[in-house]
Short mmCIF file of C-alpha atoms in Angstrom, two decimals:
data_model
loop_
_atom_site.label_atom_id
_atom_site.label_comp_id
_atom_site.label_asym_id
_atom_site.label_seq_id
_atom_site.Cartn_x
_atom_site.Cartn_y
_atom_site.Cartn_z
CA UNK D 890 58.16 49.13 106.31
CA UNK D 891 59.32 47.10 109.29
CA UNK D 892 59.18 48.89 112.63
CA UNK D 893 62.60 48.62 114.21
CA UNK D 894 63.09 48.18 117.94
CA UNK D 895 63.44 49.59 120.44
CA UNK D 896 61.55 52.91 120.26
CA UNK D 897 58.58 53.97 122.37
CA UNK D 898 56.72 56.93 120.82
CA UNK D 899 55.63 57.92 124.34
CA UNK D 900 59.19 58.00 125.64
CA UNK D 901 60.25 61.33 127.12
CA UNK D 902 62.15 63.68 124.86
CA UNK D 903 65.71 64.60 125.71
CA UNK D 904 67.13 68.13 125.65
CA UNK D 905 67.94 67.87 121.93
CA UNK D 906 64.37 66.80 121.11
CA UNK D 907 65.17 63.17 120.33
CA UNK D 908 63.57 60.23 122.12
CA UNK D 909 65.37 58.33 124.82
CA UNK D 910 67.32 55.52 123.17
CA UNK D 911 67.44 57.30 119.80
CA UNK D 912 70.55 58.52 117.99
CA UNK D 913 70.12 62.24 117.36
CA UNK D 914 71.81 62.31 113.95
CA UNK D 915 70.32 59.24 112.25
CA UNK D 916 67.11 58.51 114.14
CA UNK D 917 68.22 54.90 114.68
CA UNK D 918 68.55 53.22 118.05
CA UNK D 919 71.62 54.35 119.99
CA UNK D 920 74.32 52.24 121.66
CA UNK D 921 72.51 51.98 125.00
CA UNK D 922 69.28 50.85 123.33
CA UNK D 923 71.20 48.32 121.23
CA UNK D 924 72.84 46.86 124.34
CA UNK D 925 69.44 46.61 126.06
CA UNK D 926 67.93 44.88 123.00
CA UNK D 927 70.71 42.31 122.92
CA UNK D 928 70.43 41.68 126.66
CA UNK D 929 66.68 41.10 126.41
CA UNK D 930 66.64 38.95 123.29
CA UNK D 931 66.76 35.28 124.25
CA UNK D 932 69.93 35.63 126.27
CA UNK D 933 72.00 35.31 123.10
CA UNK D 934 70.71 32.04 121.68
CA UNK D 935 69.25 32.44 118.20
CA UNK D 936 70.50 36.00 117.79
CA UNK D 937 72.27 36.91 114.57
CA UNK D 938 74.05 40.21 114.21
CA UNK D 939 76.36 42.18 111.97
CA UNK D 940 78.51 45.15 112.91
CA UNK D 941 79.27 47.54 110.06
CA UNK D 942 82.31 49.82 110.11
CA UNK D 943 83.01 52.57 107.56
CA UNK D 944 86.62 52.24 106.50
CA UNK D 945 88.49 55.57 106.30
CA UNK D 946 85.41 57.55 107.34
CA UNK D 947 87.67 60.10 109.03
CA UNK D 948 88.98 61.05 105.58
CA UNK D 949 85.47 62.27 104.73
CA UNK D 950 85.45 64.51 107.81
CA UNK D 951 88.83 65.91 106.85
CA UNK D 952 87.85 66.52 103.23
CA UNK D 953 84.31 67.86 103.72
CA UNK D 954 84.17 68.90 107.37
CA UNK D 955 82.02 67.40 110.09
CA UNK D 956 78.87 68.70 108.38
CA UNK D 957 79.71 66.65 105.30
CA UNK D 958 80.56 63.67 107.48
CA UNK D 959 77.19 63.93 109.22
CA UNK D 960 75.41 63.94 105.86
CA UNK D 961 77.26 60.79 104.87
CA UNK D 962 76.38 59.07 108.15
CA UNK D 963 72.71 60.01 107.76
CA UNK D 964 72.62 58.57 104.24
CA UNK D 965 74.42 55.37 105.27
CA UNK D 966 71.94 54.98 108.14
CA UNK D 967 69.05 55.37 105.72
CA UNK D 968 70.48 52.71 103.41
CA UNK D 969 71.02 50.29 106.29
CA UNK D 970 67.49 50.80 107.65
CA UNK D 971 65.98 50.40 104.18
CA UNK D 972 68.01 47.25 103.57
CA UNK D 973 66.98 45.71 106.89
CA UNK D 974 63.31 46.43 106.21
CA UNK D 975 63.57 44.97 102.71
CA UNK D 976 65.64 41.89 103.49
CA UNK D 977 64.80 40.94 107.08
CA UNK D 978 61.10 41.67 107.01
CA UNK D 979 58.86 41.55 110.09
CA UNK D 980 59.84 39.41 113.06
CA UNK D 981 58.47 35.91 113.38
CA UNK D 982 55.99 35.17 116.15
CA UNK D 983 57.70 35.34 119.54
CA UNK D 984 60.84 37.05 118.22
CA UNK D 985 61.78 40.68 118.88
CA UNK D 986 61.53 43.20 116.06
CA UNK D 987 64.85 43.54 114.18
CA UNK D 988 67.28 46.06 115.60
CA UNK D 989 69.07 48.73 113.57
CA UNK D 990 71.36 50.99 115.59
CA UNK D 991 74.24 53.43 115.36
CA UNK D 992 76.58 52.28 118.09
CA UNK D 993 79.47 54.73 117.61
CA UNK D 994 80.72 57.39 115.19
CA UNK D 995 80.97 55.31 112.03
CA UNK D 996 79.68 51.93 113.24
CA UNK D 997 76.21 50.47 112.83
CA UNK D 998 74.60 47.30 114.16
CA UNK D 999 71.90 45.05 112.74
CA UNK D 1000 70.50 42.21 114.84
CA UNK D 1001 67.51 39.92 114.61
CA UNK D 1002 66.09 37.01 116.55
CA UNK D 1003 64.79 34.99 113.61
CA UNK D 1004 67.46 32.36 112.80
CA UNK D 1005 68.84 32.17 109.28
CA UNK D 1006 71.52 29.90 107.89
CA UNK D 1007 75.12 31.10 108.12
CA UNK D 1008 75.29 31.13 104.33
CA UNK D 1009 72.21 33.34 104.01
CA UNK D 1010 73.43 35.73 106.73
CA UNK D 1011 76.71 36.14 104.86
CA UNK D 1012 74.93 36.69 101.54
CA UNK D 1013 72.85 39.40 103.22
CA UNK D 1014 75.99 41.05 104.60
CA UNK D 1015 77.61 41.07 101.17
CA UNK D 1016 74.52 42.69 99.68
CA UNK D 1017 74.41 45.31 102.43
CA UNK D 1018 78.06 46.11 101.75
CA UNK D 1019 77.20 46.71 98.11
CA UNK D 1020 74.36 49.04 99.07
CA UNK D 1021 76.54 51.12 101.38
CA UNK D 1022 79.36 51.25 98.82
CA UNK D 1023 77.22 52.90 96.14
CA UNK D 1024 78.54 56.41 95.39
CA UNK D 1025 77.38 59.29 97.57
CA UNK D 1026 76.96 62.75 96.08
CA UNK D 1027 78.67 65.27 98.36
CA UNK D 1028 79.78 68.77 97.49
CA UNK D 1029 79.68 68.02 93.77
CA UNK D 1030 81.92 64.99 94.26
CA UNK D 1031 81.18 61.27 94.28
CA UNK D 1032 82.23 59.75 97.61
CA UNK D 1033 82.49 55.97 97.98
CA UNK D 1034 83.00 54.20 101.29
CA UNK D 1035 83.85 50.50 101.40
CA UNK D 1036 82.42 49.07 104.62
CA UNK D 1037 83.82 46.23 106.70
CA UNK D 1038 81.28 43.87 108.28
CA UNK D 1039 81.69 41.46 111.19
CA UNK D 1040 79.08 38.69 111.61
CA UNK D 1041 78.07 36.39 114.42
CA UNK D 1042 75.45 34.00 115.75
CA UNK D 1043 74.79 34.39 119.46
CA UNK D 1044 75.48 31.65 121.96
CA UNK D 1045 73.21 30.53 124.78
CA UNK D 1046 73.27 32.86 127.82
CA UNK D 1047 75.59 35.31 126.04
CA UNK D 1048 74.71 38.85 127.13
CA UNK D 1049 74.78 41.96 124.98
CA UNK D 1050 78.22 43.00 126.18
CA UNK D 1051 79.78 39.69 125.17
CA UNK D 1052 78.10 39.78 121.76
CA UNK D 1053 79.35 43.29 121.09
CA UNK D 1054 82.86 42.45 122.31
CA UNK D 1055 83.12 39.58 119.82
CA UNK D 1056 81.86 41.78 117.01
CA UNK D 1057 84.19 44.63 117.97
CA UNK D 1058 87.23 42.37 117.91
CA UNK D 1059 86.35 40.89 114.51
CA UNK D 1060 85.66 44.33 113.02
CA UNK D 1061 88.91 45.74 114.39
CA UNK D 1062 90.83 42.93 112.69
CA UNK D 1063 89.03 43.61 109.42
CA UNK D 1064 89.82 47.32 109.56
CA UNK D 1065 93.48 46.54 110.17
CA UNK D 1066 93.71 43.89 107.44
CA UNK D 1067 92.83 46.24 104.60
CA UNK D 1068 91.83 43.75 101.88
CA UNK D 1069 89.16 41.61 103.52
CA UNK D 1070 85.73 43.17 103.92
CA UNK D 1071 83.79 40.52 105.84
CA UNK D 1072 84.49 38.02 108.60
CA UNK D 1073 82.71 35.86 111.15
CA UNK D 1074 83.39 36.78 114.77
CA UNK D 1075 84.12 33.13 115.56
CA UNK D 1076 86.81 33.00 112.86
CA UNK D 1077 84.83 30.66 110.62
CA UNK D 1078 84.70 31.32 106.88
CA UNK D 1079 82.43 28.50 105.79
CA UNK D 1080 80.20 30.54 103.54
CA UNK D 1081 83.13 31.79 101.48
CA UNK D 1082 84.07 32.03 97.86
CA UNK D 1083 82.71 28.62 96.89
CA UNK D 1084 79.28 29.52 98.29
CA UNK D 1085 79.32 32.88 96.49
CA UNK D 1086 80.26 31.25 93.19
CA UNK D 1087 77.52 28.66 93.63
CA UNK D 1088 74.95 31.38 94.28
CA UNK D 1089 76.03 33.26 91.17
CA UNK D 1090 75.65 30.09 89.11
CA UNK D 1091 72.20 29.55 90.65
CA UNK D 1092 71.18 33.05 89.56
CA UNK D 1093 72.29 32.48 85.97
CA UNK D 1094 70.20 29.32 85.94
CA UNK D 1095 67.22 31.11 87.47
CA UNK D 1096 67.39 33.82 84.82
CA UNK D 1097 67.55 31.19 82.10
CA UNK D 1098 64.46 29.45 83.54
CA UNK D 1099 62.52 32.72 84.16
CA UNK D 1100 62.40 32.04 87.90
CA UNK D 1101 62.82 35.65 89.06
CA UNK D 1102 59.45 36.75 90.39
CA UNK D 1103 57.97 40.24 90.48
CA UNK D 1104 55.87 41.64 93.29
CA UNK D 1105 53.88 44.83 92.97
CA UNK D 1106 53.77 47.59 95.61
CA UNK D 1107 50.42 49.35 95.08
CA UNK D 1108 50.24 53.13 94.97
CA UNK D 1109 47.09 55.06 95.92
CA UNK D 1110 45.76 58.57 95.50
CA UNK D 1111 45.97 60.51 98.75
CA UNK D 1112 42.80 62.50 98.00
CA UNK D 1113 40.36 59.59 97.70
CA UNK D 1114 42.33 56.38 98.28
CA UNK D 1115 41.81 55.13 94.72
CA UNK D 1116 44.37 52.75 93.24
CA UNK D 1117 46.73 54.61 90.87
CA UNK D 1118 49.23 51.89 89.92
CA UNK D 1119 52.12 49.92 91.40
CA UNK D 1120 55.90 49.74 91.65
CA UNK D 1121 57.54 46.50 90.48
CA UNK D 1122 59.84 44.78 93.01
CA UNK D 1123 62.03 41.76 92.25
CA UNK D 1124 62.14 38.62 94.42
CA UNK D 1125 63.94 35.30 94.06
CA UNK D 1126 62.75 32.16 95.80
CA UNK D 1127 66.05 30.34 96.11
CA UNK D 1128 65.54 26.59 96.64
CA UNK D 1129 68.03 26.48 99.50
CA UNK D 1130 68.15 29.98 100.96
CA UNK D 1131 64.50 30.95 100.69
CA UNK D 1132 63.27 34.36 99.61
CA UNK D 1133 65.99 36.77 98.47
CA UNK D 1134 65.01 40.42 98.21
CA UNK D 1135 65.97 42.95 95.60
CA UNK D 1136 69.08 44.37 97.28
CA UNK D 1137 70.66 40.94 97.76
CA UNK D 1138 69.51 39.79 94.35
CA UNK D 1139 71.22 42.71 92.61
CA UNK D 1140 74.37 42.22 94.68
CA UNK D 1141 74.61 38.63 93.42
CA UNK D 1142 73.86 39.79 89.87
CA UNK D 1143 76.63 42.40 90.04
CA UNK D 1144 79.22 39.78 91.04
CA UNK D 1145 77.97 37.44 88.31
CA UNK D 1146 77.98 40.23 85.67
CA UNK D 1147 74.24 39.71 85.19
CA UNK D 1148 72.89 43.15 86.08
CA UNK D 1149 71.54 43.97 82.64
CA UNK D 1150 69.95 40.52 82.07
CA UNK D 1151 68.34 40.73 85.50
CA UNK D 1152 66.87 44.20 84.87
CA UNK D 1153 65.59 43.09 81.48
CA UNK D 1154 63.97 40.00 83.00
CA UNK D 1155 62.26 42.08 85.69
CA UNK D 1156 60.97 44.60 83.14
CA UNK D 1157 59.66 41.87 80.85
CA UNK D 1158 57.86 40.04 83.67
CA UNK D 1159 56.48 43.22 85.25
CA UNK D 1160 55.15 44.57 81.95
CA UNK D 1161 53.51 41.24 81.14
CA UNK D 1162 51.76 41.23 84.51
CA UNK D 1163 50.65 44.84 84.19
CA UNK D 1164 49.33 44.44 80.64
CA UNK D 1165 45.95 43.24 81.94
CA UNK D 1166 45.46 46.19 84.29
CA UNK D 1167 42.78 48.67 83.22
CA UNK D 1168 43.83 52.14 82.12
CA UNK D 1169 44.92 54.48 83.55
CA UNK D 1170 46.72 52.35 86.18
CA UNK D 1171 50.48 52.89 85.94
CA UNK D 1172 53.54 50.64 86.34
CA UNK D 1173 56.79 51.92 87.87
CA UNK D 1174 60.12 50.22 87.11
CA UNK D 1175 63.39 50.87 88.93
CA UNK D 1176 66.39 51.53 86.67
CA UNK D 1177 70.07 51.03 87.54
CA UNK D 1178 73.28 52.63 86.35
CA UNK D 1179 74.09 49.39 84.52
CA UNK D 1180 70.86 49.79 82.51
CA UNK D 1181 71.88 53.24 81.38
CA UNK D 1182 75.28 51.92 80.33
CA UNK D 1183 73.59 49.92 77.54
CA UNK D 1184 73.60 51.97 74.33
CA UNK D 1185 70.13 50.74 73.37
CA UNK D 1186 68.56 50.93 76.84
CA UNK D 1187 65.75 53.34 75.96
CA UNK D 1188 64.85 51.58 72.72
CA UNK D 1189 64.98 48.19 74.43
CA UNK D 1190 62.61 49.27 77.20
CA UNK D 1191 60.16 50.74 74.70
CA UNK D 1192 60.31 47.51 72.66
CA UNK D 1193 59.49 45.45 75.79
CA UNK D 1194 56.53 47.68 76.57
CA UNK D 1195 55.30 47.34 72.99
CA UNK D 1196 55.67 43.54 73.07
CA UNK D 1197 53.61 43.41 76.28
CA UNK D 1198 50.95 45.70 74.86
CA UNK D 1199 51.56 48.23 77.65
CA UNK D 1200 51.27 51.86 76.59
CA UNK D 1201 54.44 53.88 77.34
CA UNK D 1202 52.19 56.70 78.58
CA UNK D 1203 51.31 54.45 81.55
CA UNK D 1204 54.94 53.59 82.37
CA UNK D 1205 57.14 55.34 84.93
CA UNK D 1206 60.82 54.66 85.43
CA UNK D 1207 62.34 55.40 88.82
CA UNK D 1208 65.91 56.62 89.13
CA UNK D 1209 68.09 57.75 92.03
CA UNK D 1210 70.80 60.37 91.93
CA UNK D 1211 73.36 57.64 92.62
CA UNK D 1212 72.26 56.07 89.33
CA UNK D 1213 73.21 59.26 87.49
CA UNK D 1214 76.67 59.81 88.94
CA UNK D 1215 78.64 57.67 86.47
CA UNK D 1216 77.37 59.36 83.29
CA UNK D 1217 74.91 62.17 83.91
CA UNK D 1218 74.72 63.37 80.31
CA UNK D 1219 74.27 59.87 78.90
CA UNK D 1220 71.51 59.14 81.40
CA UNK D 1221 69.81 62.45 80.62
CA UNK D 1222 69.84 61.65 76.88
CA UNK D 1223 68.22 58.24 77.46
CA UNK D 1224 65.59 59.81 79.72
CA UNK D 1225 64.74 62.41 77.08
CA UNK D 1226 64.27 59.62 74.52
CA UNK D 1227 61.85 57.84 76.85
CA UNK D 1228 60.04 61.04 77.81
CA UNK D 1229 59.46 61.85 74.14
CA UNK D 1230 57.47 58.60 73.90
CA UNK D 1231 55.36 59.43 76.95
CA UNK D 1232 57.29 57.55 79.64
CA UNK D 1233 57.25 59.40 82.97
CA UNK D 1234 60.42 59.81 85.04
CA UNK D 1235 60.43 59.72 88.85
CA UNK D 1236 63.35 60.77 91.06
CA UNK D 1237 63.40 58.21 93.87
CA UNK D 1238 64.66 58.64 97.46
CA UNK D 1239 64.25 62.40 97.22
CA UNK D 1240 65.00 64.26 100.44
CA UNK D 1241 67.64 61.92 101.83
CA UNK D 1242 70.21 64.70 102.09
CA UNK D 1243 71.90 64.42 98.67
CA UNK D 1244 69.30 65.91 96.35
CA UNK D 1245 71.02 68.10 93.76
CA UNK D 1246 68.83 70.83 92.31
CA UNK D 1247 70.76 70.55 89.05
CA UNK D 1248 68.97 67.21 88.66
CA UNK D 1249 65.55 68.86 88.92
CA UNK D 1250 66.49 71.36 86.23
CA UNK D 1251 68.36 69.15 83.76
CA UNK D 1252 66.18 66.04 83.61
CA UNK D 1253 62.67 65.55 82.17
CA UNK D 1254 61.18 64.71 85.57
CA UNK D 1255 57.49 64.18 86.26
CA UNK D 1256 57.55 62.88 89.83
CA UNK D 1257 59.41 63.17 93.14
CA UNK D 1258 59.27 60.16 95.46
CA UNK D 1259 59.78 61.21 99.06
CA UNK D 1260 61.83 58.76 101.07
CA UNK D 1261 60.03 57.05 103.94
CA UNK D 1262 62.40 58.73 106.42
CA UNK D 1263 60.62 62.02 105.61
CA UNK D 1264 57.21 60.49 106.28
CA UNK D 1265 57.87 58.54 109.48
CA UNK D 1266 57.48 61.42 111.98
CA UNK D 1267 55.43 64.01 110.08
CA UNK D 1268 52.42 63.54 112.36
CA UNK D 1269 54.36 64.27 115.56
CA UNK D 1270 57.38 66.39 114.64
CA UNK D 1271 56.68 69.93 113.45
CA UNK D 1272 60.15 70.15 111.85
CA UNK D 1273 59.54 67.08 109.70
CA UNK D 1274 56.17 68.48 108.68
CA UNK D 1275 57.74 71.80 107.74
CA UNK D 1276 60.31 70.00 105.57
CA UNK D 1277 57.52 68.01 103.91
CA UNK D 1278 55.53 71.17 103.22
CA UNK D 1279 58.55 72.87 101.67
CA UNK D 1280 59.28 69.94 99.37
CA UNK D 1281 55.66 69.70 98.23
CA UNK D 1282 55.58 73.43 97.55
CA UNK D 1283 58.76 73.19 95.47
CA UNK D 1284 57.37 70.21 93.53
CA UNK D 1285 54.12 72.05 92.87
CA UNK D 1286 56.06 75.05 91.53
CA UNK D 1287 57.87 72.69 89.14
CA UNK D 1288 54.60 70.90 88.16
CA UNK D 1289 55.83 67.62 89.64
CA UNK D 1290 53.73 64.89 91.17
CA UNK D 1291 54.72 63.89 94.72
CA UNK D 1292 54.65 60.28 95.94
CA UNK D 1293 55.23 59.43 99.62
CA UNK D 1294 56.78 56.08 100.51
CA UNK D 1295 56.46 54.07 103.73
CA UNK D 1296 53.05 55.30 104.90
CA UNK D 1297 52.08 53.13 107.87
CA UNK D 1298 49.28 54.88 109.74
CA UNK D 1299 46.26 57.12 109.26
CA UNK D 1300 47.88 60.05 111.06
CA UNK D 1301 50.68 60.19 108.48
CA UNK D 1302 48.15 59.99 105.64
CA UNK D 1303 46.12 62.85 107.09
CA UNK D 1304 49.18 65.10 107.13
CA UNK D 1305 50.04 64.11 103.54
CA UNK D 1306 46.51 65.06 102.47
CA UNK D 1307 46.69 68.41 104.24
CA UNK D 1308 50.05 69.23 102.63
CA UNK D 1309 48.96 68.27 99.11
CA UNK D 1310 50.90 65.05 98.44
CA UNK D 1311 49.45 63.29 95.38
CA UNK D 1312 50.13 59.55 95.87
CA UNK D 1313 51.26 57.24 98.64
CA UNK D 1314 52.41 53.67 99.12
CA UNK D 1315 52.97 51.62 102.25
CA UNK D 1316 51.60 49.04 104.62
CA UNK D 1317 48.71 51.28 105.70
CA UNK D 1318 46.88 50.06 102.60
CA UNK D 1319 48.91 47.20 101.14
CA UNK D 1320 52.31 45.57 101.16
CA UNK D 1321 53.85 44.03 98.03
CA UNK D 1322 51.44 41.73 96.17
CA UNK D 1323 52.07 38.88 93.78
CA UNK D 1324 50.84 39.18 90.20
CA UNK D 1325 47.52 37.41 90.81
CA UNK D 1326 46.66 39.50 93.89
CA UNK D 1327 47.63 42.70 92.12
CA UNK D 1328 45.49 41.73 89.13
CA UNK D 1329 42.49 41.26 91.42
CA UNK D 1330 43.07 44.64 93.04
CA UNK D 1331 43.44 46.25 89.62
CA UNK D 1332 40.24 44.63 88.37
CA UNK D 1333 38.38 46.09 91.34
CA UNK D 1334 39.58 49.56 90.36
CA UNK D 1335 37.66 49.56 87.09
#
């Protein structure tokens, strides 16, 4: 997980218990910290930023109260932070760490100092919009917000105030226009529909040529550090845009109507790579709502596992509650079919504020994956540790395995061990590995 600027763990706490420069609701940087980051980062030159506004967010407050609105903001913040970590990655040498901030009620800012092409920055913004627009479960209803995003590239000697002013003006125009969802703050639209269509065509070609790669995020036992398996992550090395992460990749696939072929390609490649791992190492695959929409999804996945020679008893599929919203009963039926053949089911992103206990009761779950936001401060915030302990106790009562994501330091791991978490993944032990590196790690686990 990328560490986002600009937080100092030794910074004095404010009256509400948050750190100076930290937004109390979301844990992201606040407006003052964002302004300071922009002022300090190269004087504007080389900076790329996007300002995200939640269209009609006030309607959520009116419908669900400010408590419901706060839950939505917290979940949107989590999605933005996760996206930035996944797609921006660590800063290049000499550049500041990427910034993720909440700058006002329903507005968020992403900025980085590592230059990317205008086309790639726009593709990233489109993918982020897709991530934010996924349905949110709130009060038994599915809430969907369609964000507007203003983009810019900083100019030499442009201070933080000038950068934010340009972004504010562009976002205000977008919010007034209604139909458009993305615009450059300089008024340019060079990476427009033709670029998007070209990228979709490139993806179809890449799928045809089996060019979508799979990386593996290792998972380890908390008790003794032994390798337990890995989660499969998709990557695309685009010849012109460079590495494209999973969120952007799926956004392109959705526009190109290639979601199901992409998921099938990832599963086939991941299973083939994992087939050489020694038992009992497990493989985890992420599943989308589009997968569940296929009438033969469960049978198709089992057939792919059989073709790869990978035992279904060593396979885990990861779902989120957002995946289930469209057709809960249909998804549950497919999961029961897979569970009957030994496939384990993990509920991903658990604890992000939208976990419905109906899900825990109605689905054949084996595992809860705790979101990295629950792990980040467990070693220094007694409230976060208490929440972790409560979730682990609930999982233990339901005979569920608990996996913690985003573990970055030994202090976090020590707390996880004391509270009884079963597995962990994160940069403390290993980031995503290619197939060859994962095979070597798996061979050493014999």
